[in-house]
Amino acid sequence: MKDKHSKIFIAGRNGMVGSSIEIEFRKRGYEKIIGLNSKELDLRNQADVEDYFSKEKPEYVILAAAKVGGIMANMKSPAEFLYDNLAIQNNVIHCSYKFNIKKLLFLASSCIYPRLSPQPMKEEYLLDGKVEPTNEGYAIAKIAGLKMCEMYNKQYGTNFISVMPCNIYGIGDNFDPQKSHVVAGLIRKFHEAKIENKEYVEVWGTGDARRELMFNEDLADACIFLFESYSGDNFFNVGTGKDISIKHLAYLIKKAVGFDGDIKFDITKPDGMPQKLLDVSRLKDSGWVNKTELEDGIRKTYGWFLKHHT
Ligand code: GDP
Protein backbone atom coordinates (compact mmCIF):
# COMPACT_ATOMS: atom_id res chain seq x y z
CA MET A 1 0.00 0.00 0.00
CA LYS A 2 1.62 3.24 -1.10
CA ASP A 3 -1.31 5.43 -2.18
CA LYS A 4 -1.41 8.26 0.36
CA HIS A 5 -5.03 9.05 -0.56
CA SER A 6 -6.31 5.64 0.50
CA LYS A 7 -9.03 5.64 3.12
CA ILE A 8 -7.78 3.89 6.24
CA PHE A 9 -10.06 2.91 9.13
CA ILE A 10 -8.21 2.65 12.43
CA ALA A 11 -10.45 0.71 14.80
CA GLY A 12 -9.31 1.87 18.24
CA ARG A 13 -8.12 5.19 16.84
CA ASN A 14 -8.23 6.90 20.25
CA GLY A 15 -6.39 4.24 22.24
CA MET A 16 -2.69 4.33 23.07
CA VAL A 17 -1.76 2.12 20.11
CA GLY A 18 -4.34 3.39 17.59
CA SER A 19 -3.49 7.04 18.20
CA SER A 20 0.25 6.45 17.75
CA ILE A 21 -0.46 4.58 14.50
CA GLU A 22 -2.52 7.53 13.24
CA ILE A 23 0.33 9.94 14.08
CA GLU A 24 2.84 7.75 12.20
CA PHE A 25 0.52 7.45 9.17
CA ARG A 26 0.09 11.23 9.05
CA LYS A 27 3.87 11.75 9.33
CA ARG A 28 4.19 9.61 6.22
CA GLY A 29 1.62 11.71 4.35
CA TYR A 30 -1.50 9.52 4.64
CA GLU A 31 -4.45 11.89 4.97
CA LYS A 32 -7.66 9.94 4.94
CA ILE A 33 -7.69 8.34 8.36
CA ILE A 34 -11.07 7.56 9.85
CA GLY A 35 -12.31 6.04 13.10
CA LEU A 36 -14.67 6.82 15.97
CA ASN A 37 -14.42 6.53 19.71
CA SER A 38 -16.17 3.72 21.57
CA LYS A 39 -19.13 5.92 22.56
CA GLU A 40 -19.79 6.87 18.95
CA LEU A 41 -19.37 3.33 17.60
CA ASP A 42 -19.58 0.21 19.75
CA LEU A 43 -17.44 -2.26 17.83
CA ARG A 44 -19.04 -5.12 19.78
CA ASN A 45 -22.29 -4.46 17.95
CA GLN A 46 -22.35 -6.30 14.62
CA ALA A 47 -25.12 -4.21 12.99
CA ASP A 48 -23.41 -0.93 13.93
CA VAL A 49 -20.08 -2.11 12.54
CA GLU A 50 -21.68 -3.23 9.25
CA ASP A 51 -23.45 0.09 9.00
CA TYR A 52 -20.17 1.96 9.52
CA PHE A 53 -18.35 -0.04 6.83
CA SER A 54 -21.18 0.39 4.36
CA LYS A 55 -21.40 4.18 4.93
CA GLU A 56 -17.68 4.97 5.17
CA LYS A 57 -16.34 2.47 2.62
CA PRO A 58 -12.78 2.22 3.96
CA GLU A 59 -10.12 0.60 1.77
CA TYR A 60 -7.74 -0.48 4.52
CA VAL A 61 -8.24 -1.45 8.15
CA ILE A 62 -5.97 -1.37 11.21
CA LEU A 63 -7.55 -3.37 14.01
CA ALA A 64 -6.06 -1.78 17.14
CA ALA A 65 -9.31 -1.73 19.12
CA ALA A 66 -9.36 -4.03 22.12
CA LYS A 67 -10.29 -4.26 25.73
CA VAL A 68 -6.86 -3.99 27.36
CA GLY A 69 -5.48 -3.77 30.87
CA GLY A 70 -2.77 -4.91 33.24
CA ILE A 71 -2.51 -8.08 35.27
CA MET A 72 -5.12 -7.09 37.91
CA ALA A 73 -7.72 -5.89 35.40
CA ASN A 74 -7.33 -9.14 33.45
CA MET A 75 -7.73 -11.25 36.58
CA LYS A 76 -10.81 -9.32 37.74
CA SER A 77 -12.76 -9.35 34.49
CA PRO A 78 -11.73 -12.41 32.44
CA ALA A 79 -15.19 -12.77 30.87
CA GLU A 80 -15.12 -9.19 29.60
CA PHE A 81 -11.61 -9.58 28.22
CA LEU A 82 -12.73 -12.69 26.34
CA TYR A 83 -16.14 -11.48 25.14
CA ASP A 84 -15.31 -7.87 24.25
CA ASN A 85 -12.23 -8.83 22.29
CA LEU A 86 -13.90 -11.72 20.47
CA ALA A 87 -16.87 -9.52 19.56
CA ILE A 88 -14.75 -6.58 18.36
CA GLN A 89 -12.46 -8.71 16.21
CA ASN A 90 -15.23 -10.94 14.83
CA ASN A 91 -17.15 -7.89 13.66
CA VAL A 92 -14.22 -5.94 12.25
CA ILE A 93 -12.48 -8.90 10.58
CA HIS A 94 -15.67 -10.33 9.11
CA CYS A 95 -16.80 -6.92 7.79
CA SER A 96 -13.35 -6.40 6.29
CA TYR A 97 -13.94 -9.60 4.30
CA LYS A 98 -17.54 -8.71 3.44
CA PHE A 99 -16.70 -5.19 2.27
CA ASN A 100 -13.59 -6.23 0.29
CA ILE A 101 -11.00 -4.42 2.37
CA LYS A 102 -7.69 -4.48 0.47
CA LYS A 103 -5.63 -5.20 3.56
CA LEU A 104 -6.16 -5.54 7.30
CA LEU A 105 -3.59 -5.51 10.08
CA PHE A 106 -4.63 -7.18 13.34
CA LEU A 107 -2.82 -6.39 16.59
CA ALA A 108 -2.65 -9.39 18.90
CA SER A 109 -0.20 -9.79 21.82
CA SER A 110 2.81 -11.74 23.07
CA CYS A 111 0.55 -13.29 25.74
CA ILE A 112 -0.71 -15.74 23.09
CA TYR A 113 2.39 -17.90 23.73
CA PRO A 114 2.48 -20.68 26.32
CA ARG A 115 3.24 -19.64 29.90
CA LEU A 116 6.30 -21.85 30.06
CA SER A 117 7.41 -21.31 26.50
CA PRO A 118 11.15 -21.52 25.78
CA GLN A 119 12.62 -17.99 25.60
CA PRO A 120 12.92 -16.02 23.40
CA MET A 121 9.55 -17.03 21.95
CA LYS A 122 9.43 -17.83 18.26
CA GLU A 123 6.27 -17.49 16.19
CA GLU A 124 6.09 -21.27 15.76
CA TYR A 125 5.66 -21.86 19.54
CA LEU A 126 2.03 -20.75 19.28
CA LEU A 127 -0.33 -23.37 20.80
CA ASP A 128 2.51 -25.59 22.07
CA GLY A 129 1.19 -25.35 25.65
CA LYS A 130 -1.20 -23.68 28.11
CA VAL A 131 -1.35 -19.90 28.25
CA GLU A 132 -0.74 -17.80 31.40
CA PRO A 133 -3.90 -18.08 33.59
CA THR A 134 -3.88 -14.39 34.71
CA ASN A 135 -4.65 -13.31 31.14
CA GLU A 136 -6.24 -16.41 29.64
CA GLY A 137 -9.41 -14.63 28.42
CA TYR A 138 -7.40 -12.01 26.55
CA ALA A 139 -4.95 -14.57 25.14
CA ILE A 140 -7.66 -16.95 23.88
CA ALA A 141 -9.42 -14.04 22.13
CA LYS A 142 -6.18 -12.88 20.48
CA ILE A 143 -5.34 -16.43 19.33
CA ALA A 144 -8.82 -16.65 17.79
CA GLY A 145 -8.25 -13.32 16.03
CA LEU A 146 -4.97 -14.30 14.47
CA LYS A 147 -6.36 -17.68 13.40
CA MET A 148 -9.35 -15.89 11.91
CA CYS A 149 -7.03 -13.76 9.77
CA GLU A 150 -5.12 -16.87 8.68
CA MET A 151 -8.26 -18.85 7.83
CA TYR A 152 -9.99 -15.98 5.99
CA ASN A 153 -6.85 -15.65 3.85
CA LYS A 154 -6.91 -19.38 3.17
CA GLN A 155 -10.61 -19.75 2.39
CA TYR A 156 -11.49 -16.33 0.97
CA GLY A 157 -8.16 -15.08 -0.39
CA THR A 158 -8.18 -11.97 1.82
CA ASN A 159 -5.02 -10.03 2.70
CA PHE A 160 -5.11 -9.96 6.51
CA ILE A 161 -1.85 -9.82 8.47
CA SER A 162 -1.22 -10.07 12.23
CA VAL A 163 1.40 -8.76 14.62
CA MET A 164 2.24 -9.94 18.16
CA PRO A 165 3.59 -6.98 20.13
CA CYS A 166 5.45 -7.36 23.42
CA ASN A 167 4.30 -5.24 26.42
CA ILE A 168 3.64 -1.70 25.15
CA TYR A 169 3.82 1.55 27.14
CA GLY A 170 4.00 5.22 26.24
CA ILE A 171 2.20 8.41 25.27
CA GLY A 172 -1.53 8.22 25.97
CA ASP A 173 -1.20 5.21 28.28
CA ASN A 174 -3.79 4.45 30.98
CA PHE A 175 -2.41 5.48 34.39
CA ASP A 176 -5.27 4.10 36.50
CA PRO A 177 -3.40 2.23 39.29
CA GLN A 178 -5.75 -0.77 39.35
CA LYS A 179 -6.14 -1.18 35.57
CA SER A 180 -2.84 -0.06 34.08
CA HIS A 181 0.13 -2.04 32.85
CA VAL A 182 3.35 -1.99 34.83
CA VAL A 183 5.15 1.07 33.38
CA ALA A 184 2.20 3.46 33.67
CA GLY A 185 1.21 1.98 37.04
CA LEU A 186 4.68 2.46 38.51
CA ILE A 187 5.13 5.96 37.05
CA ARG A 188 2.00 7.00 38.87
CA LYS A 189 2.91 5.24 42.12
CA PHE A 190 6.42 6.72 42.24
CA HIS A 191 5.18 10.18 41.28
CA GLU A 192 2.52 10.22 44.00
CA ALA A 193 4.98 8.86 46.57
CA LYS A 194 7.39 11.68 45.67
CA ILE A 195 4.71 14.37 46.03
CA GLU A 196 3.42 12.91 49.30
CA ASN A 197 6.93 12.28 50.72
CA LYS A 198 6.19 8.61 51.28
CA GLU A 199 8.84 6.27 52.67
CA TYR A 200 8.38 3.54 50.14
CA VAL A 201 6.49 2.37 47.05
CA GLU A 202 4.90 -1.05 46.78
CA VAL A 203 5.68 -2.98 43.63
CA TRP A 204 3.56 -6.05 42.90
CA GLY A 205 5.06 -9.53 42.83
CA THR A 206 8.59 -10.74 43.55
CA GLY A 207 10.27 -8.37 41.10
CA ASP A 208 11.77 -11.39 39.33
CA ALA A 209 9.28 -11.54 36.44
CA ARG A 210 10.81 -10.34 33.20
CA ARG A 211 9.11 -8.26 30.51
CA GLU A 212 10.04 -6.91 27.09
CA LEU A 213 8.86 -3.31 26.92
CA MET A 214 8.36 -1.25 23.78
CA PHE A 215 7.49 2.44 23.35
CA ASN A 216 4.19 2.90 21.50
CA GLU A 217 5.74 5.04 18.73
CA ASP A 218 8.06 2.16 17.84
CA LEU A 219 5.17 -0.29 17.65
CA ALA A 220 3.33 2.15 15.36
CA ASP A 221 6.41 2.44 13.15
CA ALA A 222 6.71 -1.37 12.92
CA CYS A 223 3.01 -1.78 12.10
CA ILE A 224 3.18 0.70 9.22
CA PHE A 225 6.43 -0.83 8.00
CA LEU A 226 4.72 -4.24 7.75
CA PHE A 227 1.49 -2.78 6.43
CA GLU A 228 3.37 -1.16 3.55
CA SER A 229 5.79 -3.96 2.83
CA TYR A 230 4.33 -7.35 3.75
CA SER A 231 1.54 -9.56 2.43
CA GLY A 232 1.47 -13.27 3.17
CA ASP A 233 0.68 -15.94 5.70
CA ASN A 234 3.35 -15.25 8.33
CA PHE A 235 2.55 -13.34 11.46
CA PHE A 236 5.21 -11.20 13.12
CA ASN A 237 6.49 -10.82 16.65
CA VAL A 238 7.15 -7.13 17.33
CA GLY A 239 9.51 -6.23 20.14
CA THR A 240 12.85 -4.75 21.11
CA GLY A 241 14.61 -8.09 21.51
CA LYS A 242 15.54 -7.23 25.14
CA ASP A 243 13.80 -7.91 28.43
CA ILE A 244 14.24 -6.54 31.95
CA SER A 245 13.24 -7.74 35.45
CA ILE A 246 10.42 -5.85 37.16
CA LYS A 247 12.91 -5.09 39.95
CA HIS A 248 15.32 -3.39 37.55
CA LEU A 249 12.42 -1.60 35.83
CA ALA A 250 11.17 -0.28 39.19
CA TYR A 251 14.62 1.21 39.89
CA LEU A 252 14.70 2.87 36.45
CA ILE A 253 11.28 4.43 37.00
CA LYS A 254 12.15 5.51 40.54
CA LYS A 255 15.22 7.29 39.13
CA ALA A 256 13.33 8.90 36.22
CA VAL A 257 10.66 10.23 38.58
CA GLY A 258 13.19 11.35 41.21
CA PHE A 259 11.76 9.45 44.20
CA ASP A 260 14.20 9.10 47.13
CA GLY A 261 12.46 6.45 49.22
CA ASP A 262 12.53 2.65 49.17
CA ILE A 263 10.92 -0.04 47.09
CA LYS A 264 9.00 -2.91 48.73
CA PHE A 265 7.86 -5.97 46.84
CA ASP A 266 4.34 -7.17 47.64
CA ILE A 267 4.64 -10.91 47.12
CA THR A 268 0.95 -11.44 47.83
CA LYS A 269 0.41 -10.01 44.32
CA PRO A 270 1.01 -12.22 41.25
CA ASP A 271 4.02 -12.18 38.94
CA GLY A 272 2.06 -13.49 35.97
CA MET A 273 4.19 -15.05 33.28
CA PRO A 274 7.77 -15.58 34.58
CA GLN A 275 9.32 -14.26 31.37
CA LYS A 276 7.95 -12.81 28.13
CA LEU A 277 10.67 -12.18 25.57
CA LEU A 278 9.95 -12.40 21.87
CA ASP A 279 12.26 -13.75 19.20
CA VAL A 280 12.08 -10.86 16.75
CA SER A 281 14.36 -12.25 14.03
CA ARG A 282 11.55 -12.56 11.49
CA LEU A 283 10.86 -8.80 11.77
CA LYS A 284 14.55 -7.86 11.93
CA ASP A 285 15.32 -9.94 8.86
CA SER A 286 12.70 -7.93 6.98
CA GLY A 287 14.74 -4.81 7.73
CA TRP A 288 13.01 -3.16 10.69
CA VAL A 289 14.90 -1.81 13.72
CA ASN A 290 13.63 -0.53 17.06
CA LYS A 291 14.59 3.07 17.90
CA THR A 292 13.67 4.05 21.47
CA GLU A 293 15.75 2.86 24.43
CA LEU A 294 13.77 2.04 27.58
CA GLU A 295 15.18 4.95 29.64
CA ASP A 296 14.20 7.43 26.90
CA GLY A 297 10.73 5.95 26.55
CA ILE A 298 10.16 6.12 30.32
CA ARG A 299 11.31 9.76 30.35
CA LYS A 300 8.93 10.69 27.51
CA THR A 301 6.04 8.81 29.11
CA TYR A 302 6.65 10.51 32.48
CA GLY A 303 6.74 13.90 30.70
CA TRP A 304 3.37 13.12 29.09
CA PHE A 305 1.94 12.00 32.44
CA LEU A 306 3.05 15.26 34.10
CA LYS A 307 1.33 17.30 31.40
CA HIS A 308 -1.93 15.38 31.34
CA HIS A 309 -2.48 13.94 34.79
CA THR A 310 -1.26 16.51 37.28
P1 GDP B 1 1.45 -8.70 32.22
O1 GDP B 1 2.58 -8.73 31.27
O2 GDP B 1 0.17 -9.17 31.63
O3 GDP B 1 1.77 -9.42 33.51
O4 GDP B 1 1.17 -7.14 32.51
P2 GDP B 1 1.49 -6.02 33.59
O5 GDP B 1 2.16 -4.91 32.85
O6 GDP B 1 0.23 -5.66 34.29
O7 GDP B 1 2.48 -6.62 34.70
C1 GDP B 1 3.81 -6.95 34.43
C2 GDP B 1 4.52 -7.34 35.71
O8 GDP B 1 4.73 -6.19 36.52
C3 GDP B 1 3.78 -8.36 36.58
O9 GDP B 1 4.72 -9.26 37.11
C4 GDP B 1 3.21 -7.47 37.70
O10 GDP B 1 2.97 -8.17 38.91
C5 GDP B 1 4.35 -6.46 37.86
N1 GDP B 1 3.96 -5.19 38.54
C6 GDP B 1 4.59 -4.67 39.61
N2 GDP B 1 3.98 -3.54 40.04
C7 GDP B 1 2.94 -3.33 39.19
C8 GDP B 1 1.94 -2.32 39.09
O11 GDP B 1 1.87 -1.36 39.88
N3 GDP B 1 1.03 -2.44 38.07
C9 GDP B 1 1.07 -3.49 37.18
N4 GDP B 1 0.15 -3.55 36.21
N5 GDP B 1 2.01 -4.46 37.25
C10 GDP B 1 2.93 -4.39 38.24
Coordinates of C-alpha atoms and ligand atoms in Angstrom, one line a residue:
M1 CA 0.0 0.0 0.0
K2 CA 1.6 3.2 -1.1
D3 CA -1.3 5.4 -2.2
K4 CA -1.4 8.3 0.4
H5 CA -5.0 9.0 -0.6
S6 CA -6.3 5.6 0.5
K7 CA -9.0 5.6 3.1
I8 CA -7.8 3.9 6.2
F9 CA -10.1 2.9 9.1
I10 CA -8.2 2.7 12.4
A11 CA -10.5 0.7 14.8
G12 CA -9.3 1.9 18.2
R13 CA -8.1 5.2 16.8
N14 CA -8.2 6.9 20.2
G15 CA -6.4 4.2 22.2
M16 CA -2.7 4.3 23.1
V17 CA -1.8 2.1 20.1
G18 CA -4.3 3.4 17.6
S19 CA -3.5 7.0 18.2
S20 CA 0.2 6.5 17.8
I21 CA -0.5 4.6 14.5
E22 CA -2.5 7.5 13.2
I23 CA 0.3 9.9 14.1
E24 CA 2.8 7.7 12.2
F25 CA 0.5 7.4 9.2
R26 CA 0.1 11.2 9.1
K27 CA 3.9 11.7 9.3
R28 CA 4.2 9.6 6.2
G29 CA 1.6 11.7 4.4
Y30 CA -1.5 9.5 4.6
E31 CA -4.4 11.9 5.0
K32 CA -7.7 9.9 4.9
I33 CA -7.7 8.3 8.4
I34 CA -11.1 7.6 9.9
G35 CA -12.3 6.0 13.1
L36 CA -14.7 6.8 16.0
N37 CA -14.4 6.5 19.7
S38 CA -16.2 3.7 21.6
K39 CA -19.1 5.9 22.6
E40 CA -19.8 6.9 18.9
L41 CA -19.4 3.3 17.6
D42 CA -19.6 0.2 19.8
L43 CA -17.4 -2.3 17.8
R44 CA -19.0 -5.1 19.8
N45 CA -22.3 -4.5 17.9
Q46 CA -22.4 -6.3 14.6
A47 CA -25.1 -4.2 13.0
D48 CA -23.4 -0.9 13.9
V49 CA -20.1 -2.1 12.5
E50 CA -21.7 -3.2 9.3
D51 CA -23.5 0.1 9.0
Y52 CA -20.2 2.0 9.5
F53 CA -18.3 0.0 6.8
S54 CA -21.2 0.4 4.4
K55 CA -21.4 4.2 4.9
E56 CA -17.7 5.0 5.2
K57 CA -16.3 2.5 2.6
P58 CA -12.8 2.2 4.0
E59 CA -10.1 0.6 1.8
Y60 CA -7.7 -0.5 4.5
V61 CA -8.2 -1.5 8.2
I62 CA -6.0 -1.4 11.2
L63 CA -7.5 -3.4 14.0
A64 CA -6.1 -1.8 17.1
A65 CA -9.3 -1.7 19.1
A66 CA -9.4 -4.0 22.1
K67 CA -10.3 -4.3 25.7
V68 CA -6.9 -4.0 27.4
G69 CA -5.5 -3.8 30.9
G70 CA -2.8 -4.9 33.2
I71 CA -2.5 -8.1 35.3
M72 CA -5.1 -7.1 37.9
A73 CA -7.7 -5.9 35.4
N74 CA -7.3 -9.1 33.5
M75 CA -7.7 -11.2 36.6
K76 CA -10.8 -9.3 37.7
S77 CA -12.8 -9.4 34.5
P78 CA -11.7 -12.4 32.4
A79 CA -15.2 -12.8 30.9
E80 CA -15.1 -9.2 29.6
F81 CA -11.6 -9.6 28.2
L82 CA -12.7 -12.7 26.3
Y83 CA -16.1 -11.5 25.1
D84 CA -15.3 -7.9 24.3
N85 CA -12.2 -8.8 22.3
L86 CA -13.9 -11.7 20.5
A87 CA -16.9 -9.5 19.6
I88 CA -14.7 -6.6 18.4
Q89 CA -12.5 -8.7 16.2
N90 CA -15.2 -10.9 14.8
N91 CA -17.1 -7.9 13.7
V92 CA -14.2 -5.9 12.2
I93 CA -12.5 -8.9 10.6
H94 CA -15.7 -10.3 9.1
C95 CA -16.8 -6.9 7.8
S96 CA -13.4 -6.4 6.3
Y97 CA -13.9 -9.6 4.3
K98 CA -17.5 -8.7 3.4
F99 CA -16.7 -5.2 2.3
N100 CA -13.6 -6.2 0.3
I101 CA -11.0 -4.4 2.4
K102 CA -7.7 -4.5 0.5
K103 CA -5.6 -5.2 3.6
L104 CA -6.2 -5.5 7.3
L105 CA -3.6 -5.5 10.1
F106 CA -4.6 -7.2 13.3
L107 CA -2.8 -6.4 16.6
A108 CA -2.6 -9.4 18.9
S109 CA -0.2 -9.8 21.8
S110 CA 2.8 -11.7 23.1
C111 CA 0.5 -13.3 25.7
I112 CA -0.7 -15.7 23.1
Y113 CA 2.4 -17.9 23.7
P114 CA 2.5 -20.7 26.3
R115 CA 3.2 -19.6 29.9
L116 CA 6.3 -21.8 30.1
S117 CA 7.4 -21.3 26.5
P118 CA 11.2 -21.5 25.8
Q119 CA 12.6 -18.0 25.6
P120 CA 12.9 -16.0 23.4
M121 CA 9.6 -17.0 21.9
K122 CA 9.4 -17.8 18.3
E123 CA 6.3 -17.5 16.2
E124 CA 6.1 -21.3 15.8
Y125 CA 5.7 -21.9 19.5
L126 CA 2.0 -20.7 19.3
L127 CA -0.3 -23.4 20.8
D128 CA 2.5 -25.6 22.1
G129 CA 1.2 -25.3 25.7
K130 CA -1.2 -23.7 28.1
V131 CA -1.3 -19.9 28.3
E132 CA -0.7 -17.8 31.4
P133 CA -3.9 -18.1 33.6
T134 CA -3.9 -14.4 34.7
N135 CA -4.6 -13.3 31.1
E136 CA -6.2 -16.4 29.6
G137 CA -9.4 -14.6 28.4
Y138 CA -7.4 -12.0 26.6
A139 CA -4.9 -14.6 25.1
I140 CA -7.7 -16.9 23.9
A141 CA -9.4 -14.0 22.1
K142 CA -6.2 -12.9 20.5
I143 CA -5.3 -16.4 19.3
A144 CA -8.8 -16.7 17.8
G145 CA -8.2 -13.3 16.0
L146 CA -5.0 -14.3 14.5
K147 CA -6.4 -17.7 13.4
M148 CA -9.4 -15.9 11.9
C149 CA -7.0 -13.8 9.8
E150 CA -5.1 -16.9 8.7
M151 CA -8.3 -18.8 7.8
Y152 CA -10.0 -16.0 6.0
N153 CA -6.9 -15.7 3.8
K154 CA -6.9 -19.4 3.2
Q155 CA -10.6 -19.7 2.4
Y156 CA -11.5 -16.3 1.0
G157 CA -8.2 -15.1 -0.4
T158 CA -8.2 -12.0 1.8
N159 CA -5.0 -10.0 2.7
F160 CA -5.1 -10.0 6.5
I161 CA -1.9 -9.8 8.5
S162 CA -1.2 -10.1 12.2
V163 CA 1.4 -8.8 14.6
M164 CA 2.2 -9.9 18.2
P165 CA 3.6 -7.0 20.1
C166 CA 5.5 -7.4 23.4
N167 CA 4.3 -5.2 26.4
I168 CA 3.6 -1.7 25.1
Y169 CA 3.8 1.5 27.1
G170 CA 4.0 5.2 26.2
I171 CA 2.2 8.4 25.3
G172 CA -1.5 8.2 26.0
D173 CA -1.2 5.2 28.3
N174 CA -3.8 4.4 31.0
F175 CA -2.4 5.5 34.4
D176 CA -5.3 4.1 36.5
P177 CA -3.4 2.2 39.3
Q178 CA -5.7 -0.8 39.3
K179 CA -6.1 -1.2 35.6
S180 CA -2.8 -0.1 34.1
H181 CA 0.1 -2.0 32.9
V182 CA 3.3 -2.0 34.8
V183 CA 5.1 1.1 33.4
A184 CA 2.2 3.5 33.7
G185 CA 1.2 2.0 37.0
L186 CA 4.7 2.5 38.5
I187 CA 5.1 6.0 37.0
R188 CA 2.0 7.0 38.9
K189 CA 2.9 5.2 42.1
F190 CA 6.4 6.7 42.2
H191 CA 5.2 10.2 41.3
E192 CA 2.5 10.2 44.0
A193 CA 5.0 8.9 46.6
K194 CA 7.4 11.7 45.7
I195 CA 4.7 14.4 46.0
E196 CA 3.4 12.9 49.3
N197 CA 6.9 12.3 50.7
K198 CA 6.2 8.6 51.3
E199 CA 8.8 6.3 52.7
Y200 CA 8.4 3.5 50.1
V201 CA 6.5 2.4 47.0
E202 CA 4.9 -1.0 46.8
V203 CA 5.7 -3.0 43.6
W204 CA 3.6 -6.0 42.9
G205 CA 5.1 -9.5 42.8
T206 CA 8.6 -10.7 43.5
G207 CA 10.3 -8.4 41.1
D208 CA 11.8 -11.4 39.3
A209 CA 9.3 -11.5 36.4
R210 CA 10.8 -10.3 33.2
R211 CA 9.1 -8.3 30.5
E212 CA 10.0 -6.9 27.1
L213 CA 8.9 -3.3 26.9
M214 CA 8.4 -1.2 23.8
F215 CA 7.5 2.4 23.4
N216 CA 4.2 2.9 21.5
E217 CA 5.7 5.0 18.7
D218 CA 8.1 2.2 17.8
L219 CA 5.2 -0.3 17.7
A220 CA 3.3 2.1 15.4
D221 CA 6.4 2.4 13.2
A222 CA 6.7 -1.4 12.9
C223 CA 3.0 -1.8 12.1
I224 CA 3.2 0.7 9.2
F225 CA 6.4 -0.8 8.0
L226 CA 4.7 -4.2 7.7
F227 CA 1.5 -2.8 6.4
E228 CA 3.4 -1.2 3.5
S229 CA 5.8 -4.0 2.8
Y230 CA 4.3 -7.4 3.7
S231 CA 1.5 -9.6 2.4
G232 CA 1.5 -13.3 3.2
D233 CA 0.7 -15.9 5.7
N234 CA 3.3 -15.2 8.3
F235 CA 2.5 -13.3 11.5
F236 CA 5.2 -11.2 13.1
N237 CA 6.5 -10.8 16.7
V238 CA 7.1 -7.1 17.3
G239 CA 9.5 -6.2 20.1
T240 CA 12.8 -4.8 21.1
G241 CA 14.6 -8.1 21.5
K242 CA 15.5 -7.2 25.1
D243 CA 13.8 -7.9 28.4
I244 CA 14.2 -6.5 31.9
S245 CA 13.2 -7.7 35.4
I246 CA 10.4 -5.9 37.2
K247 CA 12.9 -5.1 39.9
H248 CA 15.3 -3.4 37.6
L249 CA 12.4 -1.6 35.8
A250 CA 11.2 -0.3 39.2
Y251 CA 14.6 1.2 39.9
L252 CA 14.7 2.9 36.4
I253 CA 11.3 4.4 37.0
K254 CA 12.2 5.5 40.5
K255 CA 15.2 7.3 39.1
A256 CA 13.3 8.9 36.2
V257 CA 10.7 10.2 38.6
G258 CA 13.2 11.3 41.2
F259 CA 11.8 9.5 44.2
D260 CA 14.2 9.1 47.1
G261 CA 12.5 6.5 49.2
D262 CA 12.5 2.7 49.2
I263 CA 10.9 0.0 47.1
K264 CA 9.0 -2.9 48.7
F265 CA 7.9 -6.0 46.8
D266 CA 4.3 -7.2 47.6
I267 CA 4.6 -10.9 47.1
T268 CA 0.9 -11.4 47.8
K269 CA 0.4 -10.0 44.3
P270 CA 1.0 -12.2 41.2
D271 CA 4.0 -12.2 38.9
G272 CA 2.1 -13.5 36.0
M273 CA 4.2 -15.0 33.3
P274 CA 7.8 -15.6 34.6
Q275 CA 9.3 -14.3 31.4
K276 CA 7.9 -12.8 28.1
L277 CA 10.7 -12.2 25.6
L278 CA 10.0 -12.4 21.9
D279 CA 12.3 -13.7 19.2
V280 CA 12.1 -10.9 16.8
S281 CA 14.4 -12.2 14.0
R282 CA 11.5 -12.6 11.5
L283 CA 10.9 -8.8 11.8
K284 CA 14.6 -7.9 11.9
D285 CA 15.3 -9.9 8.9
S286 CA 12.7 -7.9 7.0
G287 CA 14.7 -4.8 7.7
W288 CA 13.0 -3.2 10.7
V289 CA 14.9 -1.8 13.7
N290 CA 13.6 -0.5 17.1
K291 CA 14.6 3.1 17.9
T292 CA 13.7 4.0 21.5
E293 CA 15.8 2.9 24.4
L294 CA 13.8 2.0 27.6
E295 CA 15.2 5.0 29.6
D296 CA 14.2 7.4 26.9
G297 CA 10.7 5.9 26.6
I298 CA 10.2 6.1 30.3
R299 CA 11.3 9.8 30.4
K300 CA 8.9 10.7 27.5
T301 CA 6.0 8.8 29.1
Y302 CA 6.6 10.5 32.5
G303 CA 6.7 13.9 30.7
W304 CA 3.4 13.1 29.1
F305 CA 1.9 12.0 32.4
L306 CA 3.1 15.3 34.1
K307 CA 1.3 17.3 31.4
H308 CA -1.9 15.4 31.3
H309 CA -2.5 13.9 34.8
T310 CA -1.3 16.5 37.3
Ligands
GDP1 P1 1.5 -8.7 32.2 O1 2.6 -8.7 31.3 O2 0.2 -9.2 31.6 O3 1.8 -9.4 33.5 O4 1.2 -7.1 32.5 P2 1.5 -6.0 33.6 O5 2.2 -4.9 32.9 O6 0.2 -5.7 34.3 O7 2.5 -6.6 34.7 C1 3.8 -7.0 34.4 C2 4.5 -7.3 35.7 O8 4.7 -6.2 36.5 C3 3.8 -8.4 36.6 O9 4.7 -9.3 37.1 C4 3.2 -7.5 37.7 O10 3.0 -8.2 38.9 C5 4.4 -6.5 37.9 N1 4.0 -5.2 38.5 C6 4.6 -4.7 39.6 N2 4.0 -3.5 40.0 C7 2.9 -3.3 39.2 C8 1.9 -2.3 39.1 O11 1.9 -1.4 39.9 N3 1.0 -2.4 38.1 C9 1.1 -3.5 37.2 N4 0.2 -3.5 36.2 N5 2.0 -4.5 37.3 C10 2.9 -4.4 38.2

